PDB file of C-alpha atoms in Angstrom:
ATOM      1  CA  MET A  30     -75.935 -79.681 -27.800  1.00 49.00           C
ATOM      2  CA  ALA A  31     -73.806 -82.432 -26.425  1.00 51.00           C
ATOM      3  CA  GLU A  32     -72.571 -82.200 -22.868  1.00 52.00           C
ATOM      4  CA  GLN A  33     -68.807 -81.796 -22.645  1.00 53.00           C
ATOM      5  CA  THR A  34     -66.836 -84.069 -20.383  1.00 54.00           C
ATOM      6  CA  GLN A  35     -63.322 -83.558 -19.137  1.00 52.00           C
ATOM      7  CA  GLU A  36     -62.002 -85.849 -21.861  1.00 53.00           C
ATOM      8  CA  ASN A  37     -63.569 -84.030 -24.784  1.00 54.00           C
ATOM      9  CA  ALA A  38     -63.425 -80.484 -23.330  1.00 53.00           C
ATOM     10  CA  PRO A  39     -61.231 -78.074 -25.289  1.00 55.00           C
ATOM     11  CA  ARG A  40     -57.863 -77.567 -23.605  1.00 56.00           C
ATOM     12  CA  ASP A  41     -56.660 -74.108 -22.721  1.00 52.00           C
ATOM     13  CA  PRO A  42     -52.885 -73.987 -23.404  1.00 51.00           C
ATOM     14  CA  SER A  43     -52.468 -71.543 -20.503  1.00 50.00           C
ATOM     15  CA  THR A  44     -53.536 -74.149 -17.936  1.00 49.00           C
ATOM     16  CA  LYS A  45     -51.096 -76.641 -16.482  1.00 48.00           C
ATOM     17  CA  ALA A  46     -51.219 -80.254 -17.567  1.00 47.00           C
ATOM     18  CA  GLY A  47     -53.660 -82.183 -15.452  1.00 45.00           C
ATOM     19  CA  ALA A  48     -55.465 -79.086 -14.117  1.00 46.00           C
ATOM     20  CA  SER A  49     -59.155 -79.116 -14.775  1.00 47.00           C
ATOM     21  CA  THR A  50     -60.922 -75.998 -15.850  1.00 48.00           C
ATOM     22  CA  GLY A  51     -64.346 -74.796 -14.981  1.00 48.00           C
ATOM     23  CA  GLY A  52     -66.721 -73.146 -17.371  1.00 48.00           C
ATOM     24  CA  ASP A  53     -64.982 -69.790 -16.831  1.00 50.00           C
ATOM     25  CA  GLY A  54     -61.582 -71.024 -18.093  1.00 49.00           C
ATOM     26  CA  GLN A  55     -59.923 -70.793 -14.680  1.00 48.00           C
ATOM     27  CA  SER A  56     -58.319 -73.829 -13.156  1.00 46.00           C
ATOM     28  CA  ALA A  57     -59.953 -75.522 -10.215  1.00 46.00           C
ATOM     29  CA  ALA A  58     -56.918 -74.557  -8.174  1.00 47.00           C
ATOM     30  CA  GLY A  59     -57.786 -70.884  -8.389  1.00 46.00           C
ATOM     31  CA  PRO A  60     -56.993 -67.889 -10.574  1.00 47.00           C
ATOM     32  CA  SER A  61     -53.233 -68.270 -10.285  1.00 46.00           C
ATOM     33  CA  GLY A  62     -53.239 -71.884 -11.377  1.00 47.00           C
ATOM     34  CA  ALA A  63     -50.575 -72.637  -8.795  1.00 48.00           C
ATOM     35  CA  GLY A  64     -52.770 -74.713  -6.511  1.00 47.00           C
ATOM     36  CA  GLN A  65     -51.852 -72.559  -3.524  1.00 47.00           C
ATOM     37  CA  SER A  66     -53.726 -69.980  -1.568  1.00 47.00           C
ATOM     38  CA  ASP A  67     -52.270 -66.973   0.216  1.00 49.00           C
ATOM     39  CA  THR A  68     -51.454 -69.100   3.273  1.00 51.00           C
ATOM     40  CA  GLY A  69     -49.391 -71.588   1.299  1.00 51.00           C
ATOM     41  CA  MET A  70     -49.950 -75.112   0.107  1.00 55.00           C
ATOM     42  CA  PHE A  71     -49.937 -76.580   3.608  1.00 55.00           C
ATOM     43  CA  GLY A  72     -51.966 -73.910   5.409  1.00 56.00           C
ATOM     44  CA  ALA A  73     -51.305 -70.992   7.724  1.00 57.00           C
ATOM     45  CA  GLY A  74     -48.882 -72.968   9.929  1.00 65.00           C
ATOM     46  CA  THR A  75     -46.209 -73.018   7.247  1.00 72.00           C
ATOM     47  CA  ALA A  76     -46.187 -69.240   6.980  1.00 71.00           C
ATOM     48  CA  GLY A  77     -45.294 -69.019  10.672  1.00 73.00           C
ATOM     49  CA  ALA A  78     -42.720 -71.781  10.364  1.00 75.00           C
ATOM     50  CA  THR A  79     -41.152 -70.082   7.365  1.00 80.00           C
ATOM     51  CA  ALA A  80     -40.982 -66.773   9.225  1.00 77.00           C
ATOM     52  CA  GLY A  81     -39.449 -68.570  12.208  1.00 78.00           C
ATOM     53  CA  MET A  82     -36.843 -70.217  10.002  1.00 82.00           C
ATOM     54  CA  THR A  83     -36.049 -66.906   8.345  1.00 84.00           C
ATOM     55  CA  ASP A  84     -35.619 -65.213  11.720  1.00 81.00           C
ATOM     56  CA  GLY A  85     -33.430 -68.089  12.890  1.00 79.00           C
ATOM     57  CA  MET A  86     -31.282 -67.822   9.781  1.00 80.00           C
ATOM     58  CA  ARG A  87     -30.916 -64.062  10.246  1.00 82.00           C
ATOM     59  CA  ALA A  88     -29.878 -64.532  13.876  1.00 78.00           C
ATOM     60  CA  ALA A  89     -27.365 -67.227  12.883  1.00 75.00           C
ATOM     61  CA  THR A  90     -25.968 -64.963  10.180  1.00 80.00           C
ATOM     62  CA  GLU A  91     -25.528 -62.131  12.665  1.00 81.00           C
ATOM     63  CA  ARG A  92     -23.799 -64.469  15.134  1.00 77.00           C
ATOM     64  CA  MET A  93     -21.472 -65.713  12.396  1.00 76.00           C
ATOM     65  CA  ARG A  94     -20.693 -62.138  11.347  1.00 79.00           C
ATOM     66  CA  ALA A  95     -19.913 -61.157  14.956  1.00 75.00           C
ATOM     67  CA  ALA A  96     -17.799 -64.283  15.428  1.00 72.00           C
ATOM     68  CA  GLY A  97     -15.874 -63.481  12.224  1.00 73.00           C
ATOM     69  CA  GLY A  98     -15.080 -60.004  13.506  1.00 76.00           C
ATOM     70  CA  GLN A  99     -14.040 -61.450  16.838  1.00 74.00           C
ATOM     71  CA  MET A 100     -11.768 -63.992  15.110  1.00 75.00           C
ATOM     72  CA  ALA A 101     -10.094 -61.200  13.148  1.00 75.00           C
ATOM     73  CA  ASP A 102      -9.436 -59.269  16.355  1.00 79.00           C
ATOM     74  CA  GLN A 103      -8.130 -62.387  18.069  1.00 82.00           C
ATOM     75  CA  GLY A 104      -5.887 -63.177  15.110  1.00 83.00           C
ATOM     76  CA  GLY A 105      -4.307 -59.748  15.486  1.00 86.00           C
ATOM     77  CA  GLU A 106      -3.829 -60.317  19.209  1.00 90.00           C
ATOM     78  CA  LEU A 107      -2.228 -63.707  18.543  1.00 91.00           C
ATOM     79  CA  GLY A 108       0.124 -62.181  15.968  1.00 91.00           C
ATOM     80  CA  LEU A 109       1.222 -59.475  18.402  1.00 93.00           C
ATOM     81  CA  LYS A 110       1.828 -62.068  21.140  1.00 95.00           C
ATOM     82  CA  MET A 111       4.019 -64.094  18.773  1.00 95.00           C
ATOM     83  CA  LEU A 112       5.968 -60.967  17.801  1.00 96.00           C
ATOM     84  CA  ASP A 113       6.523 -60.155  21.487  1.00 96.00           C
ATOM     85  CA  GLN A 114       7.854 -63.658  22.060  1.00 97.00           C
ATOM     86  CA  ALA A 115      10.135 -63.496  19.026  1.00 97.00           C
ATOM     87  CA  GLU A 116      11.462 -60.139  20.219  1.00 97.00           C
ATOM     88  CA  ALA A 117      12.176 -61.548  23.707  1.00 96.00           C
ATOM     89  CA  ASN A 118      13.957 -64.572  22.215  1.00 97.00           C
ATOM     90  CA  THR A 119      16.081 -62.367  19.943  1.00 97.00           C
ATOM     91  CA  ARG A 120      16.958 -60.000  22.770  1.00 97.00           C
ATOM     92  CA  GLU A 121      18.078 -62.936  24.928  1.00 97.00           C
ATOM     93  CA  ALA A 122      20.130 -64.424  22.091  1.00 97.00           C
ATOM     94  CA  PHE A 123      21.984 -61.118  21.581  1.00 97.00           C
ATOM     95  CA  ARG A 124      22.570 -60.805  25.316  1.00 97.00           C
ATOM     96  CA  VAL A 125      24.250 -64.220  25.385  1.00 97.00           C
ATOM     97  CA  MET A 126      26.287 -63.450  22.226  1.00 96.00           C
ATOM     98  CA  ARG A 127      27.638 -60.297  23.874  1.00 97.00           C
ATOM     99  CA  GLU A 128      28.629 -62.277  26.952  1.00 97.00           C
ATOM    100  CA  ALA A 129      30.269 -64.905  24.747  1.00 96.00           C
ATOM    101  CA  ALA A 130      32.209 -62.188  22.916  1.00 96.00           C
ATOM    102  CA  LYS A 131      33.589 -60.982  26.291  1.00 96.00           C
ATOM    103  CA  ALA A 132      34.453 -64.497  27.492  1.00 95.00           C
ATOM    104  CA  LYS A 133      38.082 -65.185  28.474  1.00 95.00           C
ATOM    105  CA  ASP A 134      38.187 -68.820  27.351  1.00 95.00           C
ATOM    106  CA  VAL A 135      36.306 -71.539  25.500  1.00 96.00           C
ATOM    107  CA  SER A 136      34.967 -73.183  28.678  1.00 96.00           C
ATOM    108  CA  GLU A 137      33.123 -69.968  29.575  1.00 97.00           C
ATOM    109  CA  VAL A 138      31.617 -69.813  26.048  1.00 96.00           C
ATOM    110  CA  MET A 139      30.511 -73.467  26.385  1.00 97.00           C
ATOM    111  CA  ARG A 140      28.890 -72.718  29.770  1.00 97.00           C
ATOM    112  CA  LEU A 141      27.088 -69.659  28.333  1.00 97.00           C
ATOM    113  CA  GLN A 142      25.855 -71.705  25.388  1.00 96.00           C
ATOM    114  CA  SER A 143      24.663 -74.540  27.626  1.00 97.00           C
ATOM    115  CA  ASP A 144      22.854 -72.103  29.939  1.00 97.00           C
ATOM    116  CA  TYR A 145      21.311 -70.324  26.972  1.00 97.00           C
ATOM    117  CA  LEU A 146      20.011 -73.575  25.417  1.00 97.00           C
ATOM    118  CA  ARG A 147      18.485 -74.719  28.725  1.00 97.00           C
ATOM    119  CA  GLU A 148      16.813 -71.315  29.295  1.00 97.00           C
ATOM    120  CA  GLN A 149      15.631 -71.136  25.702  1.00 97.00           C
ATOM    121  CA  GLY A 150      14.087 -74.611  25.979  1.00 97.00           C
ATOM    122  CA  ASN A 151      12.194 -73.540  29.100  1.00 97.00           C
ATOM    123  CA  ARG A 152      11.201 -70.252  27.476  1.00 97.00           C
ATOM    124  CA  SER A 153       9.977 -72.053  24.343  1.00 97.00           C
ATOM    125  CA  MET A 154       7.814 -74.432  26.399  1.00 97.00           C
ATOM    126  CA  ALA A 155       6.304 -71.520  28.350  1.00 97.00           C
ATOM    127  CA  GLN A 156       5.666 -69.592  25.131  1.00 97.00           C
ATOM    128  CA  ALA A 157       4.054 -72.590  23.429  1.00 97.00           C
ATOM    129  CA  ARG A 158       1.824 -73.111  26.479  1.00 97.00           C
ATOM    130  CA  GLU A 159       0.870 -69.414  26.451  1.00 96.00           C
ATOM    131  CA  ILE A 160       0.008 -69.493  22.727  1.00 95.00           C
ATOM    132  CA  GLY A 161      -1.944 -72.743  23.172  1.00 95.00           C
ATOM    133  CA  GLU A 162      -3.988 -71.265  26.023  1.00 95.00           C
ATOM    134  CA  LEU A 163      -4.637 -68.128  23.978  1.00 93.00           C
ATOM    135  CA  ILE A 164      -5.831 -70.172  20.990  1.00 91.00           C
ATOM    136  CA  ALA A 165      -8.037 -72.373  23.208  1.00 92.00           C
ATOM    137  CA  SER A 166      -9.534 -69.254  24.792  1.00 90.00           C
ATOM    138  CA  PHE A 167     -10.227 -67.796  21.346  1.00 87.00           C
ATOM    139  CA  GLY A 168     -11.833 -71.051  20.238  1.00 85.00           C
ATOM    140  CA  ARG A 169     -14.131 -71.226  23.264  1.00 88.00           C
ATOM    141  CA  SER A 170     -15.074 -67.584  22.820  1.00 84.00           C
ATOM    142  CA  THR A 171     -15.738 -67.944  19.090  1.00 80.00           C
ATOM    143  CA  ILE A 172     -17.817 -71.116  19.486  1.00 83.00           C
ATOM    144  CA  GLY A 173     -19.773 -69.439  22.268  1.00 81.00           C
ATOM    145  CA  GLN A 174     -20.393 -66.439  20.036  1.00 76.00           C
ATOM    146  CA  MET A 175     -21.504 -68.604  17.113  1.00 73.00           C
ATOM    147  CA  THR A 176     -23.857 -70.727  19.199  1.00 77.00           C
ATOM    148  CA  GLY A 177     -25.218 -67.766  21.127  1.00 72.00           C
ATOM    149  CA  ARG A 178     -23.855 -69.023  24.450  1.00 71.00           C
ATOM    150  CA  SER A 179     -21.325 -66.275  25.064  1.00 56.00           C
TER     151      SER A 179
END
């Protein structure tokens, strides 16, 4: 009987193209035909690296989840601070309107209005600074939480 070579050997349709088969019909790469062993194509080191990457991804996901919850809480705090400021501004505006309604002449109304505008400008700057500091604090806290440097 003639000896079979790789070129004239019958091809098993279940093997991958280019995979050689032994006499038992299994590919040279092993019974799975995938060319990989239990430790992976690149050896045992990749299994550890993959596990390390998976653990790192899980930790990052947990940090992101915690940071998201923290951002939601901080958003609520920011909203309440803005409502407090709006309430203070409205209260002050009504106080000045009452005084203007009691004024004896136009010059007193003009003085009240001028004083109110100056005070409101100062109040607005202080409020903007307060909101800016609050937002910056939230940002530092959130970034610290996300990077694990809280």
